[in-house]
XYZ file of C-alpha atoms in Angstrom:
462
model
C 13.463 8.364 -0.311
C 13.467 10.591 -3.358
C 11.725 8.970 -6.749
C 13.591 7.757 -9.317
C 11.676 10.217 -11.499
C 12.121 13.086 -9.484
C 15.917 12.084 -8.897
C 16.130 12.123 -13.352
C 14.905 15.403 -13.526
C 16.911 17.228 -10.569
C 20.539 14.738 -12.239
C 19.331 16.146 -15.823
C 18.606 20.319 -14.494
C 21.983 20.225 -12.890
C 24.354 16.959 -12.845
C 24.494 13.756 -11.190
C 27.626 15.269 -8.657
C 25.109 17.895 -7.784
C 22.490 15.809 -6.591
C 23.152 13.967 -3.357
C 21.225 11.753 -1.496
C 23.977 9.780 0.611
C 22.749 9.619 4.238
C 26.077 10.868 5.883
C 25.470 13.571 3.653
C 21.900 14.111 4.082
C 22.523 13.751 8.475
C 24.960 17.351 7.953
C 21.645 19.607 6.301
C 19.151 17.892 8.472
C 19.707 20.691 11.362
C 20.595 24.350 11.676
C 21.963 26.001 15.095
C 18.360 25.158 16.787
C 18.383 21.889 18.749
C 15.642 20.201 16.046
C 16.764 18.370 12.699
C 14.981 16.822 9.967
C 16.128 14.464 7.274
C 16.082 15.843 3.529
C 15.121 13.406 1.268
C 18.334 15.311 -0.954
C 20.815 17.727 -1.375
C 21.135 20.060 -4.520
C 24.332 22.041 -4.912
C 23.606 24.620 -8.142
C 26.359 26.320 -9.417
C 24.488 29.254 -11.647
C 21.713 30.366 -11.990
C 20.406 29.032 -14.978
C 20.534 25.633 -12.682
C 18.542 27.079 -10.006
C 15.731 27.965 -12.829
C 15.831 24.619 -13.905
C 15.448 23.080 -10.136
C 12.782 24.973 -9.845
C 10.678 23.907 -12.825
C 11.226 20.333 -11.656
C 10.052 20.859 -8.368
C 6.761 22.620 -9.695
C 6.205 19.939 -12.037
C 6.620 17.093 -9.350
C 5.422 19.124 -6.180
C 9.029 18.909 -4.491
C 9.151 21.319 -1.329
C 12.891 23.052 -1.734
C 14.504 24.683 1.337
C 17.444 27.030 0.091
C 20.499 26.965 2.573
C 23.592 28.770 3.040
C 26.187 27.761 6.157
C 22.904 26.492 8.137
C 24.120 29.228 10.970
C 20.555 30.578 11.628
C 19.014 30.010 15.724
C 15.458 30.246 14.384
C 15.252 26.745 12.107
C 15.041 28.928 9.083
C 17.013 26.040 7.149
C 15.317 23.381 9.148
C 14.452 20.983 5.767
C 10.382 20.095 6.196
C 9.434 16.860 5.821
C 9.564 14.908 2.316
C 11.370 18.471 1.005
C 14.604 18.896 -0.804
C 17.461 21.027 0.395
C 19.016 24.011 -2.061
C 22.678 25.059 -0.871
C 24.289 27.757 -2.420
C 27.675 27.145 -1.077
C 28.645 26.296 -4.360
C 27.488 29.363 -5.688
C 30.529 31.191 -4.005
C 31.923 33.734 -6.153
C 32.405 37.528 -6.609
C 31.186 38.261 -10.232
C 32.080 41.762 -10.137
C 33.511 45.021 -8.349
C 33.088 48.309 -9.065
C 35.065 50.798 -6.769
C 34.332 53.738 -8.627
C 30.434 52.982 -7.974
C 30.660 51.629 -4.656
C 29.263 48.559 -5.220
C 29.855 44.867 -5.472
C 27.502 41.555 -7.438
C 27.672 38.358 -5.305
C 26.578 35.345 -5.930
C 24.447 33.686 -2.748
C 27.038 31.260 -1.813
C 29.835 33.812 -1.027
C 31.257 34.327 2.895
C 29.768 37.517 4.464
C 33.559 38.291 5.658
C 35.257 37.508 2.069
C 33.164 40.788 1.022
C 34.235 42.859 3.535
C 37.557 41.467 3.169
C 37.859 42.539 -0.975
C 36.010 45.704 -0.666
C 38.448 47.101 2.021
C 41.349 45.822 -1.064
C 39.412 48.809 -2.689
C 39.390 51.582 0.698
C 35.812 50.540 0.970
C 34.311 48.115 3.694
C 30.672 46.678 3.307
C 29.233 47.142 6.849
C 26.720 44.795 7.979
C 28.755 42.324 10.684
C 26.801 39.683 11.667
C 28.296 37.597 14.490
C 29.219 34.582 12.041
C 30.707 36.874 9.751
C 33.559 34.355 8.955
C 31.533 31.502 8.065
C 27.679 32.436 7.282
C 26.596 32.856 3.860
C 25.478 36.577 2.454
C 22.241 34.205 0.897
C 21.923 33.508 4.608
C 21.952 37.155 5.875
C 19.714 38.249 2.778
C 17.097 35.782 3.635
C 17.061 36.526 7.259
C 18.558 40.340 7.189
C 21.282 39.923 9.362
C 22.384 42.388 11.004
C 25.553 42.680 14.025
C 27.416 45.323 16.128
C 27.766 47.930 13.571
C 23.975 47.978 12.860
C 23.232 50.953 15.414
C 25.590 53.259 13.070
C 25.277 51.431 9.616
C 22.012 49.697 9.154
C 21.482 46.504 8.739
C 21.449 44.180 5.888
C 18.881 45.483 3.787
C 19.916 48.709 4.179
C 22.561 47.467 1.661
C 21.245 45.701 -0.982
C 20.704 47.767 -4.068
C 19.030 44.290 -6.614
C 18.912 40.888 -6.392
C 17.872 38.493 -9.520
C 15.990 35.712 -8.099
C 13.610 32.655 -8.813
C 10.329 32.726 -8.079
C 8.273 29.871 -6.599
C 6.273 30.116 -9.742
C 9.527 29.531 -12.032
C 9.949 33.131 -12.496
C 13.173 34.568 -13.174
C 13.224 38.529 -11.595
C 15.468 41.530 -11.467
C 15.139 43.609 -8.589
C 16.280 47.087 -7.874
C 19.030 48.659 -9.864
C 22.955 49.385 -9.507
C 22.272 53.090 -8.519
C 21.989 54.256 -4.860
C 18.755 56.198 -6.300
C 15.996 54.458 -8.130
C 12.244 54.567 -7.387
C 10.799 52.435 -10.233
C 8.063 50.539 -9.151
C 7.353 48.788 -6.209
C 10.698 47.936 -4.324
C 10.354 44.250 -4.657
C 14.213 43.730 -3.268
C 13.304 45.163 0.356
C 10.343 42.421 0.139
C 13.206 39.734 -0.814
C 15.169 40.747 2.182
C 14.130 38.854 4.926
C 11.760 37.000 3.471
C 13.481 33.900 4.677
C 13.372 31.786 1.282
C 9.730 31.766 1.435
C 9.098 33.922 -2.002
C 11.840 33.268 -3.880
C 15.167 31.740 -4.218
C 17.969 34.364 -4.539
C 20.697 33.797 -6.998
C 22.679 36.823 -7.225
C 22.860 40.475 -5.081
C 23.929 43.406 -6.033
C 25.640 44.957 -2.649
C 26.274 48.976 -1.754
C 29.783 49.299 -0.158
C 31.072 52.484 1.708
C 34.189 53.857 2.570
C 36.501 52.619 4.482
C 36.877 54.374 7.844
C 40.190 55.608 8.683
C 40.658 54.720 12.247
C 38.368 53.365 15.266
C 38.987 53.104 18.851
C 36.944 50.765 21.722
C 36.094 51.776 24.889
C 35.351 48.943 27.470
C 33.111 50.439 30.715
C 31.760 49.100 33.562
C 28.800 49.446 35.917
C 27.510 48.506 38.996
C 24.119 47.443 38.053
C 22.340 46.617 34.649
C 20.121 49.518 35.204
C 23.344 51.927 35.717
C 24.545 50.212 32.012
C 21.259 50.687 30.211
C 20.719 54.132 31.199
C 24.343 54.968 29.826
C 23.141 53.417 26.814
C 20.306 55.963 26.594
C 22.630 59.015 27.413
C 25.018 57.717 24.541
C 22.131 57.831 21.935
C 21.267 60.948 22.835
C 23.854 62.857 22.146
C 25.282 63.638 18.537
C 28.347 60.769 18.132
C 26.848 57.771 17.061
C 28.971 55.096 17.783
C 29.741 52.393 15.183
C 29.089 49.618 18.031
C 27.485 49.698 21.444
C 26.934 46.227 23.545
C 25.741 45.107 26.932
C 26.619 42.408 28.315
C 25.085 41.503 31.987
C 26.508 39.432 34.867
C 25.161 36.524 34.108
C 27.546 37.105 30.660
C 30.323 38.225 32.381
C 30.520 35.564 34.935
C 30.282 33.082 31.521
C 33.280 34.491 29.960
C 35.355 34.800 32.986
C 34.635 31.066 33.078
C 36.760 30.806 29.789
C 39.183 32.964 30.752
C 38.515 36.151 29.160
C 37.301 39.482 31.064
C 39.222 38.547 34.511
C 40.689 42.005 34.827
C 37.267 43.623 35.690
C 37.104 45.931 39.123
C 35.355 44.288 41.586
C 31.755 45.055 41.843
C 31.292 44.856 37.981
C 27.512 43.778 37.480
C 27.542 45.027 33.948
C 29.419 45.765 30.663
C 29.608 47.958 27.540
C 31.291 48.049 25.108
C 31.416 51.272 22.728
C 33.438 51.928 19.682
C 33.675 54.572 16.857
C 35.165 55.219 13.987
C 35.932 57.577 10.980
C 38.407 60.402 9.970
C 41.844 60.015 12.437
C 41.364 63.916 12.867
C 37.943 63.789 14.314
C 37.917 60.247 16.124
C 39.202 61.918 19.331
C 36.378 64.349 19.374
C 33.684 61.674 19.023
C 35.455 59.391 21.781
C 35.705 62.570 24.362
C 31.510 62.955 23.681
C 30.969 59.269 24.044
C 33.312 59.210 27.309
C 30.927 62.074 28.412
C 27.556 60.226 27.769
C 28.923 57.179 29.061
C 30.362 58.510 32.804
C 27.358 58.389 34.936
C 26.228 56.968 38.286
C 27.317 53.509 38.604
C 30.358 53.482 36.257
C 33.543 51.797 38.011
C 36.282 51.746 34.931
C 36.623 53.136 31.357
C 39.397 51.617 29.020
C 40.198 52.530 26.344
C 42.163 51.124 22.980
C 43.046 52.851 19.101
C 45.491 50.126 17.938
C 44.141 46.958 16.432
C 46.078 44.570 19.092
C 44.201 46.333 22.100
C 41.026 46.748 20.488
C 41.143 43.106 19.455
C 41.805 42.275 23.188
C 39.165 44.674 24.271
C 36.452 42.731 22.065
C 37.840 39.230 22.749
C 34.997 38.991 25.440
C 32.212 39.761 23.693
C 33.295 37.530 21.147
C 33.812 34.585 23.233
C 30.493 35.455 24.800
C 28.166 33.397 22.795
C 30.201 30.170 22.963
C 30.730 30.583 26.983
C 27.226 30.593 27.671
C 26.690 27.303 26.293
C 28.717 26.135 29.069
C 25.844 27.027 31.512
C 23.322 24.362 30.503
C 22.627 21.889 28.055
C 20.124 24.264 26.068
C 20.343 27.773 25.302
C 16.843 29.439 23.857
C 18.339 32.068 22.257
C 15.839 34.886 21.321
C 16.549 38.726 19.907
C 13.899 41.378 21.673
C 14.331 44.466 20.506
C 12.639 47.765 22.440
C 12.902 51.203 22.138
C 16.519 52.752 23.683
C 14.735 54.841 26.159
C 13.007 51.443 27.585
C 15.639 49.558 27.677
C 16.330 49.261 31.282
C 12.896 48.859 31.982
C 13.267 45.455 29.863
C 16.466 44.433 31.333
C 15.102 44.793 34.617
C 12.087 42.575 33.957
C 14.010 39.747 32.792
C 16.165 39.872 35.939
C 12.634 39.251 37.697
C 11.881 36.419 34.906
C 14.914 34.735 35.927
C 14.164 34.980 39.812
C 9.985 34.063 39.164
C 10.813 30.861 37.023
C 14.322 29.688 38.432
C 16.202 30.036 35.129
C 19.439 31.376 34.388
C 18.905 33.941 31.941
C 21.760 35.736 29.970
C 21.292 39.006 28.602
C 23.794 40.991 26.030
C 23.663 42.334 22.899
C 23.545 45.746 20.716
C 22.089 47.667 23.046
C 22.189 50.872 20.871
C 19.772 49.426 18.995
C 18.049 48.196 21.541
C 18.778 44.884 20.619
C 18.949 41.988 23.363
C 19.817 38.356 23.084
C 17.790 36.620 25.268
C 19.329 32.878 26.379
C 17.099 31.201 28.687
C 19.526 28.745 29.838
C 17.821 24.985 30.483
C 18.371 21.205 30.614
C 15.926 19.508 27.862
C 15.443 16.747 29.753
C 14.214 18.552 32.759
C 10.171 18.871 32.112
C 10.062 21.548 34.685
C 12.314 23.480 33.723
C 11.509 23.271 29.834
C 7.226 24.124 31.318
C 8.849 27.556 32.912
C 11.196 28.351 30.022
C 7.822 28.167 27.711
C 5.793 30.160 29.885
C 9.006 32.914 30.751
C 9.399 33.603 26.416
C 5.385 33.878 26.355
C 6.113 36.330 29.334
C 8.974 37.748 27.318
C 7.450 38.635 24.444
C 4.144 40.082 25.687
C 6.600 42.964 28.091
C 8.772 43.357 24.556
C 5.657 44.410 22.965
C 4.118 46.607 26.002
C 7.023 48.580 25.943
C 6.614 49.093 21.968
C 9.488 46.998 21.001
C 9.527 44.071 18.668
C 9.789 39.954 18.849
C 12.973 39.835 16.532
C 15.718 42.064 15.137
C 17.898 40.064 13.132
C 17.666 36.375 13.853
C 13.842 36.110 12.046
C 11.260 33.849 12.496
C 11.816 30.574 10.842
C 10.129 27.714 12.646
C 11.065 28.667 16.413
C 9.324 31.990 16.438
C 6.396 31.116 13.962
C 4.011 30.458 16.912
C 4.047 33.735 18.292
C 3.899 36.042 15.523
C 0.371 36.951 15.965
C 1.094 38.356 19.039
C 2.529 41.206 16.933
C 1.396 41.204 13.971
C -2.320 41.808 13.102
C -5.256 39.610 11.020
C -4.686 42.321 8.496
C -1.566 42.513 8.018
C -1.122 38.749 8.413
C -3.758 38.464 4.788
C -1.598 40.602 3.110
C 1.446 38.656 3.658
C -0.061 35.375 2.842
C -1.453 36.870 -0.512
C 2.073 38.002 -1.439
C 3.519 34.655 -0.392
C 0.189 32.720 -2.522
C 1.637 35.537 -5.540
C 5.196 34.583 -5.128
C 4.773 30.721 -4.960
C 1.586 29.601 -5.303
C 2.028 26.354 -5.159
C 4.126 26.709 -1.445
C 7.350 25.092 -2.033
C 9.396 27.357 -1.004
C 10.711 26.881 2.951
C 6.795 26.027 4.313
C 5.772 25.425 7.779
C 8.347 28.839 8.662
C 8.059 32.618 9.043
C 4.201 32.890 8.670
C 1.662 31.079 11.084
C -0.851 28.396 10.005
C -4.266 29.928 8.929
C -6.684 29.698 12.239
């Protein structure tokens, strides 16, 4: 339960409708997409920033631990509340303050829908690339914190790639202005890339000042399939060696395709179809056939049994409608999906995807593998029942197993889902004692007294 006192000064920094502490209430921000949840002793909704300066000072002067929030879409607990803290959502913090075409660039406020930018930069011919997966619901706060990335990250970047300034609030009370509204600009230290993907552990980011680009003219998607995952990944490596980049390039294995067939998508597949890519690009009209003929090239190989292909929006929409069912199918496997984002280097790839096939078969588990494999990107599901101790003991020592091949083949533990509490335990695997000081002094800099999202992103001191 909150104190009275402490419930005063959050009512008198913001307004008695923007502080809620109604269980029903409370029950929806106990929990993100991971399986744990933890009640918030209250929910503040801020509506500007001057708000968010004054939340802050109360929670320094009372010791309040505040966990900022978007949509809660993250797979890593980075919105889990901790206990006895205070949740921060910035879903009322939702608007657009201001557009500049001419500039390419766009200021947001936290609370704003990752696909309403897209949506009113393309109003302009411009498009703002990063595409996370929950595009039409997450929270751009959401993808700062964690920098998101999506499909379109192996031509594009990923989220911090556009993010020209934030202004934020400092654990210590601060208020801070980040970066500039110039695509050049090397004054000082670049505090915003520090911001981004900091999960809400430094500061607590109140507006964003976003790069846009133009809109490509057209796009086409080509759907191919293999006969083995090893046939896939190795036309994954031919594709990103050659000079097209494509704007997308997924994998999906058979575990994934046999999920999706399950809900009905995908069932026109040759038979023998162990794997599946898809590849798009996009640009000038004049020069998109040229790209698709090099990526048709790369992608025709040994094992390849059928190459689709689709230019207007109603085919490539039905071309992508399995990958996009693809994450909700799986769930239909087991009760629990571990969901983790392994990233390795192109060239290895295969080698990875062939080791989990062996991780499957050595600890019983179904284990679905897809993801943007031109990035060498892989979600990970170990598929399990929670109840079953057995199987939950083989899923813990598979992700140990996981992670320590990820790193021997010079990859990393996570490429856009982050840390947050799920992850924590195994970032010293990767990360060394160094390093690890270095980060903890920033974080003791940045809030010193550590109210900002604890018991996430950085482990416990040994």
């Amino acid at each position: 339960m909150l104190l009275p006192e402490i419930e005063q000064g959050f009512v008198a920094a913001l307004s008695r409708e923007q502080v809620i502490t109604d269980t029903d209430v409370l029950v929806l921000y106990s929990h993100d997409e991971t399986p744990r949840a933890c009640m918030p002793l209250a929910v503040l909704f801020p509506r500007e920033q001057d708000e968010v300066v004054a939340l802050m000072q109360v929670a320094i002067t009372h010791g309040v631990v505040l966990i900022a929030r978007g949509a809660g879409s993250g797979n890593v607990g980075g919105a889990l509340p901790a206990p006895q803290s205070v949740v921060v959502s910035f879903e009322c913090m939702n608007r657009i303050l201001e557009v500049h075409a001419a500039d390419r660039y766009m200021v947001v406020q936290p609370g704003v829908i990752t696909s309403e930018i897209d949506r009113v930069a393309r109003e302009h011919g411009l498009f703002y690339p990063p595409d996370p997966g929950s595009a039409a619901y997450c929270r751009i706060g959401g993808n700062l914190a964690m920098n998101a990335a999506g499909p379109r990250a192996v031509k594009y970047g990923v989220t911090r790639d556009y993010v020209l300034g934030l202004r934020a609030v400092t654990g210590a009370g601060q208020l801070i202005q980040t970066g500039c509204r110039t695509t050049k600009g090397v004054m000082g230290l670049d505090l915003t890339r520090l911001l981004v993907g900091s999960e809400g552990t430094l500061a607590l980011i109140t507006e964003a000042t976003l790069k846009l680009l133009p809109a490509p003219e057209a796009r086409a998607t080509l759907r191919v399939c293999y006969a083995s995952n090893a046939d896939a990944c190795r036309a994954v490596a031919r594709v990103m060696n050659q000079a097209v980049v494509p704007c997308a390039l997924e994998f999906m294995d058979r575990q994934s395709i046999t999920a999706i067939q399950a809900a009905g998508a995908a069932t026109d597949l040759p038979a023998g179809t162990a794997a599946l890519l898809m590849v798009e690009a996009d640009g000038v009209s004049a020069d998109l056939p040229r790209q698709v003929e090099a990526l048709k090239q790369a992608l025709a190989g040994e094992g390849m049994l059928e190459l689709l292909q689709a230019t207007d929006k109603e085919s490539v929409a039905a071309l992508w409608l399995a990958r996009k069912s693809l994450s909700h199918a799986v769930k239909c496997i087991a009760p629990l999906k571990i969901n983790e984002d392994v990233v390795v280097p192109v060239s290895r790839l295969a080698e990875l995807v062939i080791y989990i096939e062996y991780l499957a078969a050595e600890h019983a588990l179904p284990i679905v593998s897809f993801g943007h494999a031109g990035n060498g990107n892989l979600h990970v599901n170990i598929m399990v029942d929670p109840a079953n101790a057995v199987q939950m003991q083989q899923a813990k020592q598979a992700l140990r197993a996981l992670f320590a091949q990820v790193l021997a083949l010079g990859g990393t533990l996570s490429g856009e889902h982050g840390i947050g509490s799920e992850k924590r335990p195994y970032v010293d695997m990767e990360i060394d004692a160094a390093s690890m000081h270095i980060m903890r002094q920033i974080k003791q800099q940045f809030d010193p007294d550590n109210l900002l999202n604890p018991l996430k992103l950085l482990p416990d001191v040994s």
